[in-house]
Short mmCIF file of N, CA, C and O in Angstrom, two decimals:
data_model
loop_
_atom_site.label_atom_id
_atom_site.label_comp_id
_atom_site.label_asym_id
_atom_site.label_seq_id
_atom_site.Cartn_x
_atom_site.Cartn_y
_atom_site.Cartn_z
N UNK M 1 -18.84 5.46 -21.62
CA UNK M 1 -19.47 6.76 -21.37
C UNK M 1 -18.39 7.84 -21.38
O UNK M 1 -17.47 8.05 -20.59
N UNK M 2 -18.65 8.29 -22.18
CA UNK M 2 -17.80 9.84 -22.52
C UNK M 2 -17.63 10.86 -21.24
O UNK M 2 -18.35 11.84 -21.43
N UNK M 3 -17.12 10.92 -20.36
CA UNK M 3 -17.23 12.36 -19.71
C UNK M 3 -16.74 13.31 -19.70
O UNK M 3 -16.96 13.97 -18.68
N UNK M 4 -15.63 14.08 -20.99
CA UNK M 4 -15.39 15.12 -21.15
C UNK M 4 -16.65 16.39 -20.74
O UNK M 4 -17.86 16.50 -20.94
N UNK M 5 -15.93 16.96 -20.28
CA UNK M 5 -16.51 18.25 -19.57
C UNK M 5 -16.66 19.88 -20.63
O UNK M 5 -15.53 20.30 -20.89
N UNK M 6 -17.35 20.43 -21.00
CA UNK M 6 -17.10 21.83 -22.22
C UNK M 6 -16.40 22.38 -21.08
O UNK M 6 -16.47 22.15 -19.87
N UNK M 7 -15.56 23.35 -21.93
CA UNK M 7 -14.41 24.37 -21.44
C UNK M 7 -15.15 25.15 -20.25
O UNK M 7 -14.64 25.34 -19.15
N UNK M 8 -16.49 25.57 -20.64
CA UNK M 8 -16.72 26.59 -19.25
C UNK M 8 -17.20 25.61 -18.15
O UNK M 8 -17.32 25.89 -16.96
N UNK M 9 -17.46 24.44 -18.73
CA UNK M 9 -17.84 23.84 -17.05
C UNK M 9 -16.89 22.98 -16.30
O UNK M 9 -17.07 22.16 -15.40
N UNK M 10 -15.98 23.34 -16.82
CA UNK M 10 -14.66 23.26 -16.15
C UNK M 10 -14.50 23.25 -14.68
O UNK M 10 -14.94 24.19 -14.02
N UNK M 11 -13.78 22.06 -13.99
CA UNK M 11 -14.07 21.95 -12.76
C UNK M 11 -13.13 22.99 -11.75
O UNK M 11 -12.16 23.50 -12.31
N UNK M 12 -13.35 23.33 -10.35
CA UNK M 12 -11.98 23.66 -10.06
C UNK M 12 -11.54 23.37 -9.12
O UNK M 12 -12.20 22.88 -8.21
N UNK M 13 -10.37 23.59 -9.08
CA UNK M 13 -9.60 22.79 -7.47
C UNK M 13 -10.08 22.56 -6.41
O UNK M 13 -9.98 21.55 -5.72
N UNK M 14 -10.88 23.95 -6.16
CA UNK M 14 -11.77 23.71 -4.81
C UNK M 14 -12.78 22.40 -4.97
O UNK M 14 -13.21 21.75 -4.01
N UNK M 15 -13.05 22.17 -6.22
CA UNK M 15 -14.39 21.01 -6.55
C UNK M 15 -13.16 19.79 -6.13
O UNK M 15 -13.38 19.04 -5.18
N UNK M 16 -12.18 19.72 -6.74
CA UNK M 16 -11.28 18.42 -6.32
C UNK M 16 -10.91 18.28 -4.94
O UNK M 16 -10.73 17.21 -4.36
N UNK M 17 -10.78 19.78 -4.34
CA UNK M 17 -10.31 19.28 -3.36
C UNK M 17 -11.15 19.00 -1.90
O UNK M 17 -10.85 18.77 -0.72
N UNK M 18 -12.44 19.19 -2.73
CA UNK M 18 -13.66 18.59 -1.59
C UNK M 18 -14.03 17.27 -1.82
O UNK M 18 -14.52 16.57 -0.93
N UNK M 19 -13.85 16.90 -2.89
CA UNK M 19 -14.46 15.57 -3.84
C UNK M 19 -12.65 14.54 -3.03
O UNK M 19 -12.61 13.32 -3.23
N UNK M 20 -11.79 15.02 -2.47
CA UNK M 20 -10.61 14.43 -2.29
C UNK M 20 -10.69 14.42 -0.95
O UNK M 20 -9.96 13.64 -0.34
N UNK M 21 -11.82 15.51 -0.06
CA UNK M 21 -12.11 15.22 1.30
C UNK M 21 -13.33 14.09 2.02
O UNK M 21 -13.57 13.74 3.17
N UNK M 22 -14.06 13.70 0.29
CA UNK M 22 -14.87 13.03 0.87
C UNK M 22 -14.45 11.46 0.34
O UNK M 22 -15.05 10.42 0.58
N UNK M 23 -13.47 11.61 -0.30
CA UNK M 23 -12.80 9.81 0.00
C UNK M 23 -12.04 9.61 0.83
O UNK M 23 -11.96 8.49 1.34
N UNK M 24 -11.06 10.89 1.31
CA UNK M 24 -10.74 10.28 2.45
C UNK M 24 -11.77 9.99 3.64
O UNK M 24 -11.40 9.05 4.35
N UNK M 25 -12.84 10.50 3.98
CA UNK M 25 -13.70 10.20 4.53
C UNK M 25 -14.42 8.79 4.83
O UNK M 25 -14.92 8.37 5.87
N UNK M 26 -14.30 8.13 3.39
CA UNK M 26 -14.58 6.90 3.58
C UNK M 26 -13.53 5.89 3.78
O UNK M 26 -13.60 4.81 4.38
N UNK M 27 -12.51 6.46 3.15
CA UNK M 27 -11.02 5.55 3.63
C UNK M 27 -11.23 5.78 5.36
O UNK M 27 -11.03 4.80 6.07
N UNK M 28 -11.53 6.73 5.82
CA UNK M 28 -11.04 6.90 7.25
C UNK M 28 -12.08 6.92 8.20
O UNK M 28 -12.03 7.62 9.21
N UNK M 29 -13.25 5.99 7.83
CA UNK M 29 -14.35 5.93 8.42
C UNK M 29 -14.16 5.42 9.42
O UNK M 29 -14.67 5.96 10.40
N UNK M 30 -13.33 4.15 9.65
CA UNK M 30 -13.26 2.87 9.96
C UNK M 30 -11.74 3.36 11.30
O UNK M 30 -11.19 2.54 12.03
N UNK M 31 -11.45 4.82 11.26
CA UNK M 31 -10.63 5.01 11.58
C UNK M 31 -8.65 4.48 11.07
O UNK M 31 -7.57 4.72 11.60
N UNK M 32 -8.96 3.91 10.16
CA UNK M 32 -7.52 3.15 9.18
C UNK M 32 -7.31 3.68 7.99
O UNK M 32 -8.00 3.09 7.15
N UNK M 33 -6.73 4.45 7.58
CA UNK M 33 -6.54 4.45 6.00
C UNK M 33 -5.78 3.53 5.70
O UNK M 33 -4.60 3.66 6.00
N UNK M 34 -6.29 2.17 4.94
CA UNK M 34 -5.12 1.48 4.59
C UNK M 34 -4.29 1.26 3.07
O UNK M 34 -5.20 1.35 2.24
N UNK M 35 -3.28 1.08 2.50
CA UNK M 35 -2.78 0.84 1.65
C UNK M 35 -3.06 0.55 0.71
O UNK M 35 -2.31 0.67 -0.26
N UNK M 36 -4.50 -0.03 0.64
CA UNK M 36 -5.08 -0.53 -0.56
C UNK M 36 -6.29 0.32 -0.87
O UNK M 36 -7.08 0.19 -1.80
N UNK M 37 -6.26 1.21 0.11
CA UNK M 37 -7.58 1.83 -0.08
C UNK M 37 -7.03 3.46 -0.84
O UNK M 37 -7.75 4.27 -1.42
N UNK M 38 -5.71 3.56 -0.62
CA UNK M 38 -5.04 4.54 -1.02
C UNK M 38 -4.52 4.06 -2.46
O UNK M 38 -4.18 4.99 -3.19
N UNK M 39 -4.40 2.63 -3.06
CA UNK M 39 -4.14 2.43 -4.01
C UNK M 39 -4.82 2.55 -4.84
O UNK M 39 -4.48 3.08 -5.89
N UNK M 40 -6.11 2.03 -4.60
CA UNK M 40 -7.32 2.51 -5.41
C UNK M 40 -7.83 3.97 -5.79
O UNK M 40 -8.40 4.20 -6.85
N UNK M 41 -7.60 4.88 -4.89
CA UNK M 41 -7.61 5.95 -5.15
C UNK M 41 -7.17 6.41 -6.04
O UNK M 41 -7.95 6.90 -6.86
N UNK M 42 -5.85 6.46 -6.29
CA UNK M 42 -5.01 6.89 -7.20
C UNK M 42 -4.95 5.93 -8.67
O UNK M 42 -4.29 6.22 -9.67
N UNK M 43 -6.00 4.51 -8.45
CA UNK M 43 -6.16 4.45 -10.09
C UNK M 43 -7.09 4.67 -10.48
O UNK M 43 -7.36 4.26 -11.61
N UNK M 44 -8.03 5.44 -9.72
CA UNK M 44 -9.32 5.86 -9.98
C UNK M 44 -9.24 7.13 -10.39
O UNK M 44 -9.95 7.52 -11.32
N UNK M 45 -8.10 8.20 -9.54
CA UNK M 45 -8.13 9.25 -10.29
C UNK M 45 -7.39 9.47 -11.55
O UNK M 45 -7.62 10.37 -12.35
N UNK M 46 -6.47 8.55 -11.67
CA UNK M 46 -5.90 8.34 -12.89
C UNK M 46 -6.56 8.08 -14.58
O UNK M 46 -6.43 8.71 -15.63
N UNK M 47 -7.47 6.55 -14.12
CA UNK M 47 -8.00 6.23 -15.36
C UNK M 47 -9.73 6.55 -15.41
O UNK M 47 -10.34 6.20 -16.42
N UNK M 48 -10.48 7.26 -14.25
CA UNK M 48 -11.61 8.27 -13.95
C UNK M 48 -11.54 9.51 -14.09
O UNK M 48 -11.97 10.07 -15.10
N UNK M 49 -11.13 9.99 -13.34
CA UNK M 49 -11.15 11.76 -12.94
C UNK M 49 -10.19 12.34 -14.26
O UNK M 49 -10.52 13.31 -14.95
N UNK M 50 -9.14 11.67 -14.41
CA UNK M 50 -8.09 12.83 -15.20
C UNK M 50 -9.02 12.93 -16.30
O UNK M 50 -9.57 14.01 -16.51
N UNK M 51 -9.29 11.78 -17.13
CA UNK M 51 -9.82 12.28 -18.37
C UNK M 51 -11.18 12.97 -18.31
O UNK M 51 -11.66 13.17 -19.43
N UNK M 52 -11.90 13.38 -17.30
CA UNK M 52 -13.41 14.10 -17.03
C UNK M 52 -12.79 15.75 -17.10
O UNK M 52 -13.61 16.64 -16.89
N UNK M 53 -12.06 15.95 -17.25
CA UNK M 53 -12.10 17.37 -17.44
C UNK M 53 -10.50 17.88 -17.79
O UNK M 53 -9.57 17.49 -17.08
N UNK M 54 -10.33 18.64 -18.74
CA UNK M 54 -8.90 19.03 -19.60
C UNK M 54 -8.29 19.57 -18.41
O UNK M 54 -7.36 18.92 -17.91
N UNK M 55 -8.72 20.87 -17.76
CA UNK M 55 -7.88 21.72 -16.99
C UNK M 55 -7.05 21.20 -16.59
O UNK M 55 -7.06 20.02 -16.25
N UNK M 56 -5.93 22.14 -16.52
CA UNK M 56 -4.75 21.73 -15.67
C UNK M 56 -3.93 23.45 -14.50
O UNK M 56 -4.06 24.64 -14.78
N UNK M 57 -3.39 23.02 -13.64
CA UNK M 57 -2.82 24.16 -13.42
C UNK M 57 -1.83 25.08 -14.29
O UNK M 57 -1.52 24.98 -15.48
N UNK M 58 -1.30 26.33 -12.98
CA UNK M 58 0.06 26.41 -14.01
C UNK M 58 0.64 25.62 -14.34
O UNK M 58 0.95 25.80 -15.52
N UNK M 59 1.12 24.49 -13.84
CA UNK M 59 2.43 23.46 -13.87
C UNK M 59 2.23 22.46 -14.91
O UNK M 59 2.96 21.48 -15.05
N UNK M 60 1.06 22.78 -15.73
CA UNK M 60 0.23 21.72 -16.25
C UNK M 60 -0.02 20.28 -16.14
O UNK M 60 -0.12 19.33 -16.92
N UNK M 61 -0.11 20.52 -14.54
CA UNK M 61 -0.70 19.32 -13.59
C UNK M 61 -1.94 19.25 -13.80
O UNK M 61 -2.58 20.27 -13.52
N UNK M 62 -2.84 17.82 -14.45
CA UNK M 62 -4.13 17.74 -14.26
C UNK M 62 -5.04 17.72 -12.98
O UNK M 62 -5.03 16.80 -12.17
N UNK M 63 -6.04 19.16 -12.87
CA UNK M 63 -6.48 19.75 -11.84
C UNK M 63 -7.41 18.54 -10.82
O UNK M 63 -7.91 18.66 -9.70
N UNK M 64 -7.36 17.18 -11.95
CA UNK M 64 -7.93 16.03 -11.19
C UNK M 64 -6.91 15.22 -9.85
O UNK M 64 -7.39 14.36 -9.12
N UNK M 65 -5.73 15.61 -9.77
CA UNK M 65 -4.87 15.28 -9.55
C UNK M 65 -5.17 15.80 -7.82
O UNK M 65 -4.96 15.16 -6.79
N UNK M 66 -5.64 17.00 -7.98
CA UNK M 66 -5.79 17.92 -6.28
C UNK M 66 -6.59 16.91 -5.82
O UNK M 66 -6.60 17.00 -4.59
N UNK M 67 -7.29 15.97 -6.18
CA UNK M 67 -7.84 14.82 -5.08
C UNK M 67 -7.00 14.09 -4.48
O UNK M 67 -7.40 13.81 -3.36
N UNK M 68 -6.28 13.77 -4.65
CA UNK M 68 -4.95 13.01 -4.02
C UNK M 68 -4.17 13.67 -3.25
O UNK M 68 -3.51 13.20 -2.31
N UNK M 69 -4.22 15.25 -3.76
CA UNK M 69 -3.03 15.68 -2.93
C UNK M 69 -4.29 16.06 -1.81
O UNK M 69 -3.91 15.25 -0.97
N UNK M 70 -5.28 16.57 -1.29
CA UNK M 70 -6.30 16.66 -0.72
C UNK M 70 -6.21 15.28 0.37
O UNK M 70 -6.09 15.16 1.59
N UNK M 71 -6.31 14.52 -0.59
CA UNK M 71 -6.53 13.08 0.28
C UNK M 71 -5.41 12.95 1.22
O UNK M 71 -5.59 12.58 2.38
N UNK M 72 -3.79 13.35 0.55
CA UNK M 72 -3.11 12.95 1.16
C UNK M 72 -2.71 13.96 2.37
O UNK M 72 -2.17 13.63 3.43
N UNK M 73 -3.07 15.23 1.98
CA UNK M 73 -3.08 16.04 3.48
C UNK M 73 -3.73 15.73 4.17
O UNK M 73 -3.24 15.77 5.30
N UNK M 74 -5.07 15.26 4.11
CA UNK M 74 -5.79 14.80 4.85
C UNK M 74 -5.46 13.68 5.73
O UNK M 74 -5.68 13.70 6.94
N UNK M 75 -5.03 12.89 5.21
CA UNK M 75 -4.37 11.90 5.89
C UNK M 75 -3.31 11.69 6.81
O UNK M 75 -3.14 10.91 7.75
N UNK M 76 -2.46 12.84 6.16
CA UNK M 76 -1.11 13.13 6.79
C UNK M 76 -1.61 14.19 8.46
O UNK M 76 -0.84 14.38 9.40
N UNK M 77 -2.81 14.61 8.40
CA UNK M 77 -3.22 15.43 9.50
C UNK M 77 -4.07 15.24 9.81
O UNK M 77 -4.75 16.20 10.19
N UNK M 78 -4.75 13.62 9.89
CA UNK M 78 -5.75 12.97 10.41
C UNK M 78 -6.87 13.40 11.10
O UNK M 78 -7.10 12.85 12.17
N UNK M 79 -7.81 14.49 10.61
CA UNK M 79 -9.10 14.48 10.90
C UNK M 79 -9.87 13.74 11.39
O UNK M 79 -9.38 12.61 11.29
N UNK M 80 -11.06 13.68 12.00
CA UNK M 80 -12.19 13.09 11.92
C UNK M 80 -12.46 12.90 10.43
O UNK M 80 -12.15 13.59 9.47
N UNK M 81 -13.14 11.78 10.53
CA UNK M 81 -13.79 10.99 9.13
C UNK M 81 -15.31 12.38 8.71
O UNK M 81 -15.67 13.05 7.74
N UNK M 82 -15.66 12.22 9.86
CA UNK M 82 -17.11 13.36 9.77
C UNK M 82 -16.93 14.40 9.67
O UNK M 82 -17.65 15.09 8.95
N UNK M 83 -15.78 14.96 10.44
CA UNK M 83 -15.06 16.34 9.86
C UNK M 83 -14.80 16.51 8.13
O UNK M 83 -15.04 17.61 7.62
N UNK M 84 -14.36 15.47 7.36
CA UNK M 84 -13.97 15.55 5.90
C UNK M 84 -15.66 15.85 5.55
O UNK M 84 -16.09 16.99 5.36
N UNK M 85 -16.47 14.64 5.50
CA UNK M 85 -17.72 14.38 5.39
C UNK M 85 -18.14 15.79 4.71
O UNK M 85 -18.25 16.08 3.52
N UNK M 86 -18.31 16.45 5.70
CA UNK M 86 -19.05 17.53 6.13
C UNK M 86 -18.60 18.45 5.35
O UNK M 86 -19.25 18.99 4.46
N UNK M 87 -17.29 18.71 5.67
CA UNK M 87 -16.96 19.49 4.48
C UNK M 87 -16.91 19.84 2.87
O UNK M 87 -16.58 20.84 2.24
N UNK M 88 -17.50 18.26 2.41
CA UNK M 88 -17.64 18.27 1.46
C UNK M 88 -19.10 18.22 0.86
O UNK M 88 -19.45 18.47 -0.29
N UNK M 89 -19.94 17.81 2.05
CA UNK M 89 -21.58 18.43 1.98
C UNK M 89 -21.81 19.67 1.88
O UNK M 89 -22.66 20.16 1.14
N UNK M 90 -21.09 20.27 2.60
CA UNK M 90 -21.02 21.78 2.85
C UNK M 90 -20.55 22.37 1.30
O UNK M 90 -20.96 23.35 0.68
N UNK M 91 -19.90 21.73 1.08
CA UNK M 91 -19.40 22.53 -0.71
C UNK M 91 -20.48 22.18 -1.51
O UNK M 91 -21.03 23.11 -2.11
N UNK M 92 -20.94 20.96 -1.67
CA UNK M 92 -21.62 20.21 -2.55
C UNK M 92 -22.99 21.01 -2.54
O UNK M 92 -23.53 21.07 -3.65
N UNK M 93 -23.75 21.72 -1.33
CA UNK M 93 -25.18 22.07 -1.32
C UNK M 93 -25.06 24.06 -1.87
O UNK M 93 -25.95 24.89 -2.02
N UNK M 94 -23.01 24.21 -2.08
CA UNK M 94 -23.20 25.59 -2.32
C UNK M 94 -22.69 25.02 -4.06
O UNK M 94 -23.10 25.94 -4.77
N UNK M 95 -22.33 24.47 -4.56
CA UNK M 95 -21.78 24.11 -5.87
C UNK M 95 -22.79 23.54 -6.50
O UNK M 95 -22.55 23.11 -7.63
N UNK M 96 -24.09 23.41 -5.99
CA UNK M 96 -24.84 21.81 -6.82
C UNK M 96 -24.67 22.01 -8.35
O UNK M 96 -24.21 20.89 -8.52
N UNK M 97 -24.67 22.25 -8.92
CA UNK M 97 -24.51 22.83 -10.50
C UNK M 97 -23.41 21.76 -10.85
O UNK M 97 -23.85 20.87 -11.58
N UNK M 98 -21.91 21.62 -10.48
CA UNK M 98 -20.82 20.98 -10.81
C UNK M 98 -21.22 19.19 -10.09
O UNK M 98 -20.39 18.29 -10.02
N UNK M 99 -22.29 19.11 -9.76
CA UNK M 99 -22.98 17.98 -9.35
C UNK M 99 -23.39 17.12 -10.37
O UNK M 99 -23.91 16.21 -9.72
N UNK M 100 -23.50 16.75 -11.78
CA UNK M 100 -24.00 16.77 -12.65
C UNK M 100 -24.27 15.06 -12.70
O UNK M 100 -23.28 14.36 -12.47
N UNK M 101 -25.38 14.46 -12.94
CA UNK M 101 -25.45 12.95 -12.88
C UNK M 101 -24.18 12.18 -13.27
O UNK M 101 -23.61 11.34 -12.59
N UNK M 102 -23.90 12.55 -14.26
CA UNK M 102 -22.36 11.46 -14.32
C UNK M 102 -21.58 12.11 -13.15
O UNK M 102 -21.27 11.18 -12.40
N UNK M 103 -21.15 13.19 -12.69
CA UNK M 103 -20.49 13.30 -11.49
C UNK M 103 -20.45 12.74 -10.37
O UNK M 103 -19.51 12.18 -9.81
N UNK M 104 -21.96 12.97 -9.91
CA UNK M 104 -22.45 12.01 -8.96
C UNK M 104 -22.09 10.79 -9.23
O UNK M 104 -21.30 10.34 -8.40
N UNK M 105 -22.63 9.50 -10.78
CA UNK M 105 -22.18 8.50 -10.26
C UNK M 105 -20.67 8.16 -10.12
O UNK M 105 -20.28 7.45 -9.20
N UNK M 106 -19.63 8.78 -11.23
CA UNK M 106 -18.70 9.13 -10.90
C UNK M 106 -18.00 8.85 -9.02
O UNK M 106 -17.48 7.88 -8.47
N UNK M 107 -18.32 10.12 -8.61
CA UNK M 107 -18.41 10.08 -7.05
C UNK M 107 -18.92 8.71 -6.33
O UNK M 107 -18.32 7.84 -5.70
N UNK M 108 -20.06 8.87 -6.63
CA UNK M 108 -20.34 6.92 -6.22
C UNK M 108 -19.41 6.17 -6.11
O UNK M 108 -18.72 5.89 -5.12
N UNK M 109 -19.33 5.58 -7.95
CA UNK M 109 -18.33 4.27 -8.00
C UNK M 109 -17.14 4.30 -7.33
O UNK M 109 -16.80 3.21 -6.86
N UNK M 110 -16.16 5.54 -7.11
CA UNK M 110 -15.35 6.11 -6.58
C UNK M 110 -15.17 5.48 -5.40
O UNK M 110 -14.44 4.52 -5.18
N UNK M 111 -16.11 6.26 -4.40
CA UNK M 111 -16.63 5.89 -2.96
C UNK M 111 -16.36 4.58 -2.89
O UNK M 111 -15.37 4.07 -2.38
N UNK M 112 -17.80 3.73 -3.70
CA UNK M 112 -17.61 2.84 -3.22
C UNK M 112 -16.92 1.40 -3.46
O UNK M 112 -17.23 0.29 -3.02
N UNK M 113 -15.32 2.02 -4.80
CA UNK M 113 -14.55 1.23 -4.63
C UNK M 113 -13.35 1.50 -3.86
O UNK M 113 -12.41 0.75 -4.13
N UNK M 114 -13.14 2.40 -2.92
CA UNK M 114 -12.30 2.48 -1.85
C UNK M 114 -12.95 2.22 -1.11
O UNK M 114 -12.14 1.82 -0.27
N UNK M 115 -14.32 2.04 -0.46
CA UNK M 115 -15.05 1.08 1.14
C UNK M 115 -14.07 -0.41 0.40
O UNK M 115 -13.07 -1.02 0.80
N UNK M 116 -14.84 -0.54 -0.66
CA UNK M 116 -14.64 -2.28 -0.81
C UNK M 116 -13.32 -2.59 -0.92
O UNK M 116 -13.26 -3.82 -0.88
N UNK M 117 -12.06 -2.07 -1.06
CA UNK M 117 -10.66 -1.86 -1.68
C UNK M 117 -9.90 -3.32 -0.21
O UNK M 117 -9.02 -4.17 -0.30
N UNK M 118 -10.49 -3.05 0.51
CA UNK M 118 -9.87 -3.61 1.86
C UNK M 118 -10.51 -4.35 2.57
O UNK M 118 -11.07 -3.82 3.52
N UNK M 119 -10.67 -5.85 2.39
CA UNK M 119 -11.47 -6.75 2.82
C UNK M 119 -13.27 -6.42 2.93
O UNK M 119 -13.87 -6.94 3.87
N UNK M 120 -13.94 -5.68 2.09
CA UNK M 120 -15.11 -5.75 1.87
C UNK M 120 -14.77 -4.25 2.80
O UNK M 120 -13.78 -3.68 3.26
N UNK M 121 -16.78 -3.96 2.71
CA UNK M 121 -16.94 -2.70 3.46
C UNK M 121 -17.28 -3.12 4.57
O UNK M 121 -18.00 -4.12 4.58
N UNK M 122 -16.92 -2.57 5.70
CA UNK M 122 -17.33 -2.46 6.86
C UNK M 122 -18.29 -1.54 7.36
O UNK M 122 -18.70 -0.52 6.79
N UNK M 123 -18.76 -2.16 8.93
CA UNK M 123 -19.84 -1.10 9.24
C UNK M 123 -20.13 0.29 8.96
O UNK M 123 -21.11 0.74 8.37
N UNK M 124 -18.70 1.22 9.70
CA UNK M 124 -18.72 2.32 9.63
C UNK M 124 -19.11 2.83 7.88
O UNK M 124 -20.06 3.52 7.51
N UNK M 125 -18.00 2.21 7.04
CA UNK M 125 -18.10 2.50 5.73
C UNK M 125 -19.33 2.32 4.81
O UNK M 125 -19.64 2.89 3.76
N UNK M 126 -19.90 1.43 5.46
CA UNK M 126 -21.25 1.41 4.55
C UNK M 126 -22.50 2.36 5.03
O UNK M 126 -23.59 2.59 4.50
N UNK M 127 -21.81 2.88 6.42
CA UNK M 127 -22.87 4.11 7.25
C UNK M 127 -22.63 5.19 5.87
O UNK M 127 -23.48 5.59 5.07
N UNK M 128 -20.92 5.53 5.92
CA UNK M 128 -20.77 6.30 5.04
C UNK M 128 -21.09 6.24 3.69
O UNK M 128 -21.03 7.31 3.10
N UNK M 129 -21.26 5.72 3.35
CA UNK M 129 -21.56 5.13 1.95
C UNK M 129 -22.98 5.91 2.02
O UNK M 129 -23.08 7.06 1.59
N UNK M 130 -24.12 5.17 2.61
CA UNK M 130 -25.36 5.65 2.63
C UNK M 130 -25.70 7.02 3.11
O UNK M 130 -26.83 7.46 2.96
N UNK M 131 -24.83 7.64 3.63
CA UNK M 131 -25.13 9.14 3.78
C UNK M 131 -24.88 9.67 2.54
O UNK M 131 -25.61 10.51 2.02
N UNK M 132 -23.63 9.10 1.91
CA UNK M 132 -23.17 9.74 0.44
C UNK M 132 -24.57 9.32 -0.56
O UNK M 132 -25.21 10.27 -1.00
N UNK M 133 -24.85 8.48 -0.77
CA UNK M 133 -26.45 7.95 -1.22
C UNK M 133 -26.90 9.30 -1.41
O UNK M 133 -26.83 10.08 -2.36
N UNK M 134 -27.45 9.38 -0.11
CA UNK M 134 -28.64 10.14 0.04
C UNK M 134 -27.97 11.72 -0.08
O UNK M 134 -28.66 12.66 -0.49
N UNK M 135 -26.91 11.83 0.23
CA UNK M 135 -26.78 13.41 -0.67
C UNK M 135 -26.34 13.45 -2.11
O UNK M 135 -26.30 14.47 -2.80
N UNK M 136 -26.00 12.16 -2.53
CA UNK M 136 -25.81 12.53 -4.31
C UNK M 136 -27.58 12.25 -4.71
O UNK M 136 -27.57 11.52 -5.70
N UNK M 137 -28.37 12.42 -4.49
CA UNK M 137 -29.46 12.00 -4.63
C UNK M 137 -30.70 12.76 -4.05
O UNK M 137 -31.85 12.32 -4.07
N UNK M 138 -30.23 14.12 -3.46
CA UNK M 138 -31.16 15.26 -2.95
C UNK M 138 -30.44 16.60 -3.71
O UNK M 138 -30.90 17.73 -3.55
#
């Protein structure tokens, strides 16, 4: 499946860097971000996200890239899990447009190969999981 993006629907940082608050969210459901769940991340945005859309910054850093760095502030200044959550519901119900079915599942598979990244999903994570459900899906 192709997901190049046309030039004007071009994503933007702010879209990455909410879409980078709601995996850490599920990495940090469980209260642990662990090592493998951070590894996955980063080959997901690598061989997923980079090629879904050209942009890049000035630095001609691919703008898919602000999920990681997102993730990793996030991490580094440990929020609540529901605090990220939220924030990225909160973008998602003012952006729905950059929501686009492959995005969403996109976002999905994403999700839910960092729950599974670390000995299966756990409770909390599969709570999260199913809230993400039901907002890629309203």
């Amino acid at each position: 499946m192709d997901m190049k993006l046309s030039k004007k629907q071009s994503l933007t940082e702010e879209f990455y860097s909410s879409i980078g608050k709601l995996f850490y969210a599920v990495a940090a459901s469980d209260k642990v971000v662990r090592v493998e769940e951070i590894r996955t991340l980063k080959e997901l945005v690598k061989e997923k996200w980079v090629p879904v859309d050209n942009a890049t910054d000035e630095y001609g850093t691919d703008e898919a890239y602000k999920i990681e760095i997102a993730f990793d502030w996030l991490q580094e200044n440990d929020p609540e899990a529901a605090w990220a959550f939220n924030e990225f519901e909160e973008y998602k119900k003012e952006h729905q447009k950059a929501f686009t079915p492959e995005i969403n599942q996109l976002i999905w598979e994403t999700a839910d190969a960092i729950a599974a990244s670390f000995s299966g999903k756990n409770k909390s994570e599969l709570i999260m999981l199913s809230k993400l459900k039901i907002l890629l899906t309203n």
